[in-house]
Amino acid sequence: IGLKEIPDWNCCGSSSTHSIDAGLALALASRNLFLAPDDKPLLIACPGCHLQLGEAKLTLNTNAEKRRRVEQHFGESFHADLKLLHFFELLADMSCAGRFKDLSGRLKHLKIAAYYGCMLARPPRMNKQPNHYGLIEKTMTALGGDPVQWGYSGTCCGTFLSVSRPAISSRLVNRIMKGAIQSGAECIVTACAMCHLNLEIRCAPENRIPVFHFSEILSLARDGKASREWLNRHLIDPVPVLKTRWQV
């Protein structure tokens, strides 16, 4: 699979910009859409970016005046048919195509709580977009992991409130972490880097369970080992869980 990075891409504005200035939020997300080639799908790994770019695309396709202003600003026409593809959709397609066949069993029945957070939830006006829930479990199962059943896979971690209102975020995070522990999971695999950070920095000592970004688990399955130097970047030590199955 060949991937080509969009040149000079910019931050989509994340949650903070979209809460403060809707016009700036639309401009930031739209710029990335205009930079993307119109003959290839735009692959997005971050749930927040996927949501913001998806909302910008919908706005430009349904609001003629905003589209006119944005096109005038960037000096070109918007590619209305540009396809936005979340990384999980690509992984699901790869799994169905048998691309993980050689990696089957690599996760050695690691018990995983799949955590999507709230950004992959579809707002009502985007309810015709693909549903991504279940794709982490599908991929982890194909790699030999054992996803657990639990009730907090789509619960918000508090996002940027972790900075402005940490008490609120801490309450949400500890509910999530406790739920993962009670489910029998050995770790949480998250779709979102910001969720990963919040889960690690806002949980109480008694609710600590290792957290991995899904890309780390993919690397572990591919290489069959984990770098101690990389794992030391985690705020919750994952080595005790990993060393029962892999060399770390």
C-alpha atoms as a printed R data frame, in Angstrom:
    type eleno elety resid chain resno       x       y      z
1   ATOM     1    CA   ILE     A     1   0.000   0.000  0.000
2   ATOM     2    CA   GLY     A     2   1.515   3.300 -1.070
3   ATOM     3    CA   LEU     A     3   0.912   6.359  1.092
4   ATOM     4    CA   LYS     A     4   1.790   9.930  0.187
5   ATOM     5    CA   GLU     A     5   1.676  12.643  2.834
6   ATOM     6    CA   ILE     A     6  -0.235  15.809  2.002
7   ATOM     7    CA   PRO     A     7   2.329  18.608  1.615
8   ATOM     8    CA   ASP     A     8   2.159  21.470  4.111
9   ATOM     9    CA   TRP     A     9  -0.903  20.074  5.914
10  ATOM    10    CA   ASN     A    10  -2.152  21.938  8.986
11  ATOM    11    CA   CYS     A    11  -3.862  21.192 12.294
12  ATOM    12    CA   CYS     A    12  -7.620  20.810 11.864
13  ATOM    13    CA   GLY     A    13  -8.197  23.087 14.861
14  ATOM    14    CA   SER     A    14  -9.130  20.252 17.201
15  ATOM    15    CA   SER     A    15 -11.908  20.719 19.744
16  ATOM    16    CA   SER     A    16 -10.767  24.083 21.087
17  ATOM    17    CA   THR     A    17 -10.940  26.005 17.790
18  ATOM    18    CA   HIS     A    18 -14.289  24.498 16.906
19  ATOM    19    CA   SER     A    19 -15.648  25.624 20.272
20  ATOM    20    CA   ILE     A    20 -14.471  29.216 19.851
21  ATOM    21    CA   ASP     A    21 -14.519  30.226 16.176
22  ATOM    22    CA   ALA     A    22 -16.644  28.258 13.698
23  ATOM    23    CA   GLY     A    23 -15.325  30.250 10.738
24  ATOM    24    CA   LEU     A    24 -11.690  29.550 11.574
25  ATOM    25    CA   ALA     A    25 -12.524  25.905 12.231
26  ATOM    26    CA   LEU     A    26 -14.091  25.553  8.780
27  ATOM    27    CA   ALA     A    27 -11.124  27.283  7.137
28  ATOM    28    CA   LEU     A    28  -8.524  25.102  8.873
29  ATOM    29    CA   ALA     A    29 -10.259  21.845  8.007
30  ATOM    30    CA   SER     A    30 -11.116  23.005  4.485
31  ATOM    31    CA   ARG     A    31  -7.500  23.862  3.716
32  ATOM    32    CA   ASN     A    32  -6.518  20.216  4.161
33  ATOM    33    CA   LEU     A    33  -9.389  19.163  1.900
34  ATOM    34    CA   PHE     A    34  -8.191  21.565 -0.802
35  ATOM    35    CA   LEU     A    35  -4.609  20.293 -0.490
36  ATOM    36    CA   ALA     A    36  -5.656  16.665 -0.946
37  ATOM    37    CA   PRO     A    37  -5.564  15.205 -4.481
38  ATOM    38    CA   ASP     A    38  -9.071  14.597 -5.774
39  ATOM    39    CA   ASP     A    39  -8.275  11.263 -7.432
40  ATOM    40    CA   LYS     A    40  -7.250   9.391 -4.266
41  ATOM    41    CA   PRO     A    41  -8.947   8.826 -0.881
42  ATOM    42    CA   LEU     A    42  -7.687  10.927  2.000
43  ATOM    43    CA   LEU     A    43  -6.522   8.535  4.734
44  ATOM    44    CA   ILE     A    44  -6.969   9.908  8.270
45  ATOM    45    CA   ALA     A    45  -5.775   8.264 11.488
46  ATOM    46    CA   CYS     A    46  -6.950  10.805 14.099
47  ATOM    47    CA   PRO     A    47 -10.636  10.593 15.106
48  ATOM    48    CA   GLY     A    48 -10.787  14.337 15.787
49  ATOM    49    CA   CYS     A    49  -9.322  15.207 12.391
50  ATOM    50    CA   HIS     A    50 -11.647  12.705 10.731
51  ATOM    51    CA   LEU     A    51 -14.658  14.342 12.375
52  ATOM    52    CA   GLN     A    52 -13.634  17.924 11.641
53  ATOM    53    CA   LEU     A    53 -12.706  17.248  8.016
54  ATOM    54    CA   GLY     A    54 -15.925  15.271  7.579
55  ATOM    55    CA   GLU     A    55 -18.009  18.122  8.955
56  ATOM    56    CA   ALA     A    56 -16.163  20.623  6.753
57  ATOM    57    CA   LYS     A    57 -16.801  18.488  3.677
58  ATOM    58    CA   LEU     A    58 -20.489  18.217  4.556
59  ATOM    59    CA   THR     A    59 -20.746  21.982  5.106
60  ATOM    60    CA   LEU     A    60 -19.097  22.759  1.772
61  ATOM    61    CA   ASN     A    61 -21.392  20.307 -0.013
62  ATOM    62    CA   THR     A    62 -24.599  21.635  1.554
63  ATOM    63    CA   ASN     A    63 -24.013  25.366  2.119
64  ATOM    64    CA   ALA     A    64 -23.479  27.172 -1.190
65  ATOM    65    CA   GLU     A    65 -22.577  30.529  0.373
66  ATOM    66    CA   LYS     A    66 -19.920  29.100  2.702
67  ATOM    67    CA   ARG     A    67 -18.540  27.039 -0.155
68  ATOM    68    CA   ARG     A    68 -18.325  30.134 -2.360
69  ATOM    69    CA   ARG     A    69 -16.440  32.061  0.324
70  ATOM    70    CA   VAL     A    70 -14.021  29.220  1.023
71  ATOM    71    CA   GLU     A    71 -13.367  28.619 -2.677
72  ATOM    72    CA   GLN     A    72 -12.762  32.335 -3.150
73  ATOM    73    CA   HIS     A    73 -10.329  32.348 -0.238
74  ATOM    74    CA   PHE     A    74  -8.294  29.387 -1.529
75  ATOM    75    CA   GLY     A    75  -8.627  30.347 -5.173
76  ATOM    76    CA   GLU     A    76  -9.816  26.990 -6.472
77  ATOM    77    CA   SER     A    77 -12.873  24.762 -6.679
78  ATOM    78    CA   PHE     A    78 -13.713  22.230 -3.976
79  ATOM    79    CA   HIS     A    79 -13.578  18.556 -4.906
80  ATOM    80    CA   ALA     A    80 -17.020  17.516 -3.672
81  ATOM    81    CA   ASP     A    81 -16.421  13.807 -4.267
82  ATOM    82    CA   LEU     A    82 -13.210  13.599 -2.225
83  ATOM    83    CA   LYS     A    83 -13.384  10.389 -0.186
84  ATOM    84    CA   LEU     A    84 -12.375  10.503  3.480
85  ATOM    85    CA   LEU     A    85 -11.094   7.146  4.690
86  ATOM    86    CA   HIS     A    86 -10.429   6.426  8.353
87  ATOM    87    CA   PHE     A    87  -7.465   4.179  9.077
88  ATOM    88    CA   PHE     A    88  -9.765   1.610 10.680
89  ATOM    89    CA   GLU     A    89 -11.637   1.221  7.401
90  ATOM    90    CA   LEU     A    90  -8.337   0.446  5.673
91  ATOM    91    CA   LEU     A    91  -7.433  -2.090  8.363
92  ATOM    92    CA   ALA     A    92 -10.832  -3.758  8.040
93  ATOM    93    CA   ASP     A    93 -10.388  -4.012  4.268
94  ATOM    94    CA   MET     A    94  -6.901  -5.459  4.745
95  ATOM    95    CA   SER     A    95  -8.267  -8.014  7.196
96  ATOM    96    CA   CYS     A    96 -11.028  -9.079  4.803
97  ATOM    97    CA   ALA     A    97  -8.463  -9.382  2.012
98  ATOM    98    CA   GLY     A    98  -6.346 -11.734  4.109
99  ATOM    99    CA   ARG     A    99  -3.469  -9.268  4.462
100 ATOM   100    CA   PHE     A   100  -3.064 -10.217  8.144
101 ATOM   101    CA   LYS     A   101  -2.874 -13.946  7.482
102 ATOM   102    CA   ASP     A   102   0.861 -14.099  8.228
103 ATOM   103    CA   LEU     A   103   0.313 -12.154 11.468
104 ATOM   104    CA   SER     A   104  -2.468 -14.386 12.799
105 ATOM   105    CA   GLY     A   105  -1.951 -15.237 16.465
106 ATOM   106    CA   ARG     A   106   0.799 -12.657 16.964
107 ATOM   107    CA   LEU     A   107  -1.033 -10.931 19.835
108 ATOM   108    CA   LYS     A   108  -1.088 -14.206 21.796
109 ATOM   109    CA   HIS     A   109  -4.596 -13.791 23.234
110 ATOM   110    CA   LEU     A   110  -3.824 -10.416 24.815
111 ATOM   111    CA   LYS     A   111  -7.069  -9.280 26.463
112 ATOM   112    CA   ILE     A   112  -7.891  -5.892 24.964
113 ATOM   113    CA   ALA     A   113 -10.511  -3.272 25.821
114 ATOM   114    CA   ALA     A   114 -11.098  -1.382 22.557
115 ATOM   115    CA   TYR     A   115 -11.610   2.312 23.272
116 ATOM   116    CA   TYR     A   116 -12.905   4.589 20.509
117 ATOM   117    CA   GLY     A   117 -13.715   7.685 22.550
118 ATOM   118    CA   CYS     A   118 -16.398  10.086 21.385
119 ATOM   119    CA   MET     A   119 -14.886  11.609 18.238
120 ATOM   120    CA   LEU     A   120 -15.730   8.625 16.044
121 ATOM   121    CA   ALA     A   121 -19.394   8.964 16.969
122 ATOM   122    CA   ARG     A   122 -21.350  10.458 14.093
123 ATOM   123    CA   PRO     A   123 -23.309  13.696 14.676
124 ATOM   124    CA   PRO     A   124 -26.938  13.442 13.471
125 ATOM   125    CA   ARG     A   125 -26.205  15.286 10.237
126 ATOM   126    CA   MET     A   126 -23.425  12.801  9.455
127 ATOM   127    CA   ASN     A   127 -25.349   9.627 10.255
128 ATOM   128    CA   LYS     A   128 -24.965   8.325  6.703
129 ATOM   129    CA   GLN     A   129 -21.208   8.068  7.150
130 ATOM   130    CA   PRO     A   130 -19.588   4.666  7.898
131 ATOM   131    CA   ASN     A   131 -19.839   3.362 11.454
132 ATOM   132    CA   HIS     A   132 -16.343   2.634 12.766
133 ATOM   133    CA   TYR     A   133 -17.304   0.920 16.004
134 ATOM   134    CA   GLY     A   134 -16.246  -2.721 16.055
135 ATOM   135    CA   LEU     A   135 -13.317  -2.258 13.667
136 ATOM   136    CA   ILE     A   136 -10.663  -2.259 16.423
137 ATOM   137    CA   GLU     A   137 -12.050  -5.548 17.720
138 ATOM   138    CA   LYS     A   138 -12.132  -6.997 14.216
139 ATOM   139    CA   THR     A   139  -8.502  -6.079 13.575
140 ATOM   140    CA   MET     A   140  -7.262  -7.210 16.994
141 ATOM   141    CA   THR     A   141  -9.029 -10.552 16.595
142 ATOM   142    CA   ALA     A   142  -7.415 -11.045 13.179
143 ATOM   143    CA   LEU     A   143  -4.029 -10.502 14.841
144 ATOM   144    CA   GLY     A   144  -4.715 -12.975 17.652
145 ATOM   145    CA   GLY     A   145  -5.963 -10.639 20.374
146 ATOM   146    CA   ASP     A   146  -8.985 -11.264 22.591
147 ATOM   147    CA   PRO     A   147 -11.224  -8.154 22.762
148 ATOM   148    CA   VAL     A   148 -13.371  -8.008 25.891
149 ATOM   149    CA   GLN     A   149 -16.964  -6.879 26.236
150 ATOM   150    CA   TRP     A   150 -17.315  -3.632 28.178
151 ATOM   151    CA   GLY     A   151 -19.556  -0.593 28.315
152 ATOM   152    CA   TYR     A   152 -17.187   2.372 27.993
153 ATOM   153    CA   SER     A   153 -15.768   2.027 24.476
154 ATOM   154    CA   GLY     A   154 -17.454   5.244 23.301
155 ATOM   155    CA   THR     A   155 -17.411   7.257 26.538
156 ATOM   156    CA   CYS     A   156 -15.760  10.691 26.328
157 ATOM   157    CA   CYS     A   157 -12.470  11.074 28.240
158 ATOM   158    CA   GLY     A   158 -12.970  14.826 28.693
159 ATOM   159    CA   THR     A   159 -10.812  15.828 25.691
160 ATOM   160    CA   PHE     A   160  -9.447  19.409 26.123
161 ATOM   161    CA   LEU     A   161 -11.217  19.742 29.495
162 ATOM   162    CA   SER     A   162  -8.261  17.768 30.843
163 ATOM   163    CA   VAL     A   163  -6.425  21.114 30.816
164 ATOM   164    CA   SER     A   164  -9.179  23.620 31.585
165 ATOM   165    CA   ARG     A   165 -11.339  21.483 33.925
166 ATOM   166    CA   PRO     A   166  -9.139  18.569 35.093
167 ATOM   167    CA   ALA     A   167 -11.569  17.474 37.814
168 ATOM   168    CA   ILE     A   168 -14.228  16.726 35.191
169 ATOM   169    CA   SER     A   169 -11.784  14.824 33.007
170 ATOM   170    CA   SER     A   170 -10.438  12.844 35.973
171 ATOM   171    CA   ARG     A   171 -13.931  11.686 36.901
172 ATOM   172    CA   LEU     A   172 -14.619  10.513 33.347
173 ATOM   173    CA   VAL     A   173 -11.213   8.849 32.959
174 ATOM   174    CA   ASN     A   174 -11.427   6.893 36.208
175 ATOM   175    CA   ARG     A   175 -14.845   5.566 35.242
176 ATOM   176    CA   ILE     A   176 -13.387   4.337 31.949
177 ATOM   177    CA   MET     A   177 -10.253   2.819 33.490
178 ATOM   178    CA   LYS     A   178 -12.207   1.087 36.250
179 ATOM   179    CA   GLY     A   179 -14.586  -0.334 33.656
180 ATOM   180    CA   ALA     A   180 -11.672  -1.779 31.679
181 ATOM   181    CA   ILE     A   181 -10.216  -3.429 34.773
182 ATOM   182    CA   GLN     A   182 -13.583  -4.899 35.761
183 ATOM   183    CA   SER     A   183 -14.025  -6.329 32.261
184 ATOM   184    CA   GLY     A   184 -10.904  -8.448 32.686
185 ATOM   185    CA   ALA     A   185  -8.873  -6.535 30.109
186 ATOM   186    CA   GLU     A   186  -5.099  -6.495 30.376
187 ATOM   187    CA   CYS     A   187  -4.835  -3.219 28.494
188 ATOM   188    CA   ILE     A   188  -6.789  -0.543 26.647
189 ATOM   189    CA   VAL     A   189  -6.229   0.055 22.932
190 ATOM   190    CA   THR     A   190  -7.323   3.537 21.932
191 ATOM   191    CA   ALA     A   191  -8.070   5.117 18.583
192 ATOM   192    CA   CYS     A   192  -7.072   8.618 19.665
193 ATOM   193    CA   ALA     A   193  -3.706  10.000 20.806
194 ATOM   194    CA   MET     A   194  -5.387  12.647 22.972
195 ATOM   195    CA   CYS     A   195  -7.528  10.000 24.659
196 ATOM   196    CA   HIS     A   196  -4.351   7.989 25.252
197 ATOM   197    CA   LEU     A   197  -2.750  10.944 27.028
198 ATOM   198    CA   ASN     A   198  -5.825  11.761 29.103
199 ATOM   199    CA   LEU     A   199  -6.291   8.162 30.232
200 ATOM   200    CA   GLU     A   200  -2.706   8.015 31.461
201 ATOM   201    CA   ILE     A   201  -2.416  11.404 33.172
202 ATOM   202    CA   ARG     A   202  -5.862  11.653 34.785
203 ATOM   203    CA   CYS     A   203  -6.383   8.204 36.298
204 ATOM   204    CA   ALA     A   204  -6.047   7.425 40.002
205 ATOM   205    CA   PRO     A   205  -3.270   5.001 41.096
206 ATOM   206    CA   GLU     A   206  -5.785   2.254 41.906
207 ATOM   207    CA   ASN     A   207  -7.256   2.379 38.396
208 ATOM   208    CA   ARG     A   208  -4.054   2.095 36.396
209 ATOM   209    CA   ILE     A   209  -4.063  -0.261 33.422
210 ATOM   210    CA   PRO     A   210  -1.700  -0.025 30.417
211 ATOM   211    CA   VAL     A   211  -2.939   2.044 27.478
212 ATOM   212    CA   PHE     A   212  -1.756   1.628 23.886
213 ATOM   213    CA   HIS     A   213  -2.463   3.591 20.741
214 ATOM   214    CA   PHE     A   214  -3.678   1.155 18.085
215 ATOM   215    CA   SER     A   215  -0.548   1.811 15.993
216 ATOM   216    CA   GLU     A   216   1.622   0.465 18.823
217 ATOM   217    CA   ILE     A   217  -0.320  -2.790 18.873
218 ATOM   218    CA   LEU     A   218   0.009  -3.110 15.098
219 ATOM   219    CA   SER     A   219   3.769  -2.664 15.435
220 ATOM   220    CA   LEU     A   220   3.901  -5.247 18.219
221 ATOM   221    CA   ALA     A   221   2.026  -7.767 16.080
222 ATOM   222    CA   ARG     A   222   4.268  -7.136 13.085
223 ATOM   223    CA   ASP     A   223   7.650  -7.168 14.845
224 ATOM   224    CA   GLY     A   224   6.896  -9.629 17.643
225 ATOM   225    CA   LYS     A   225   8.804  -7.508 20.144
226 ATOM   226    CA   ALA     A   226   8.606  -4.147 21.858
227 ATOM   227    CA   SER     A   227  11.258  -1.476 22.295
228 ATOM   228    CA   ARG     A   228  11.953  -0.715 25.960
229 ATOM   229    CA   GLU     A   229  13.097   2.766 24.935
230 ATOM   230    CA   TRP     A   230   9.721   3.424 23.335
231 ATOM   231    CA   LEU     A   231   7.731   1.859 26.176
232 ATOM   232    CA   ASN     A   232   9.483   4.159 28.650
233 ATOM   233    CA   ARG     A   233   7.527   7.014 27.052
234 ATOM   234    CA   HIS     A   234   4.339   5.593 28.561
235 ATOM   235    CA   LEU     A   235   3.162   7.122 31.825
236 ATOM   236    CA   ILE     A   236   1.614   3.798 32.875
237 ATOM   237    CA   ASP     A   237   4.256   1.081 32.618
238 ATOM   238    CA   PRO     A   238   3.108  -1.576 30.114
239 ATOM   239    CA   VAL     A   239   6.160  -3.830 30.569
240 ATOM   240    CA   PRO     A   240   4.648  -6.120 33.258
241 ATOM   241    CA   VAL     A   241   1.825  -7.033 30.869
242 ATOM   242    CA   LEU     A   242   3.961  -7.352 27.751
243 ATOM   243    CA   LYS     A   243   6.855  -9.334 29.217
244 ATOM   244    CA   THR     A   244   4.560 -12.299 29.906
245 ATOM   245    CA   ARG     A   245   4.316 -12.772 26.120
246 ATOM   246    CA   TRP     A   246   7.116 -10.857 24.393
247 ATOM   247    CA   GLN     A   247  10.716  -9.861 24.768
248 ATOM   248    CA   VAL     A   248  10.881  -6.274 26.023
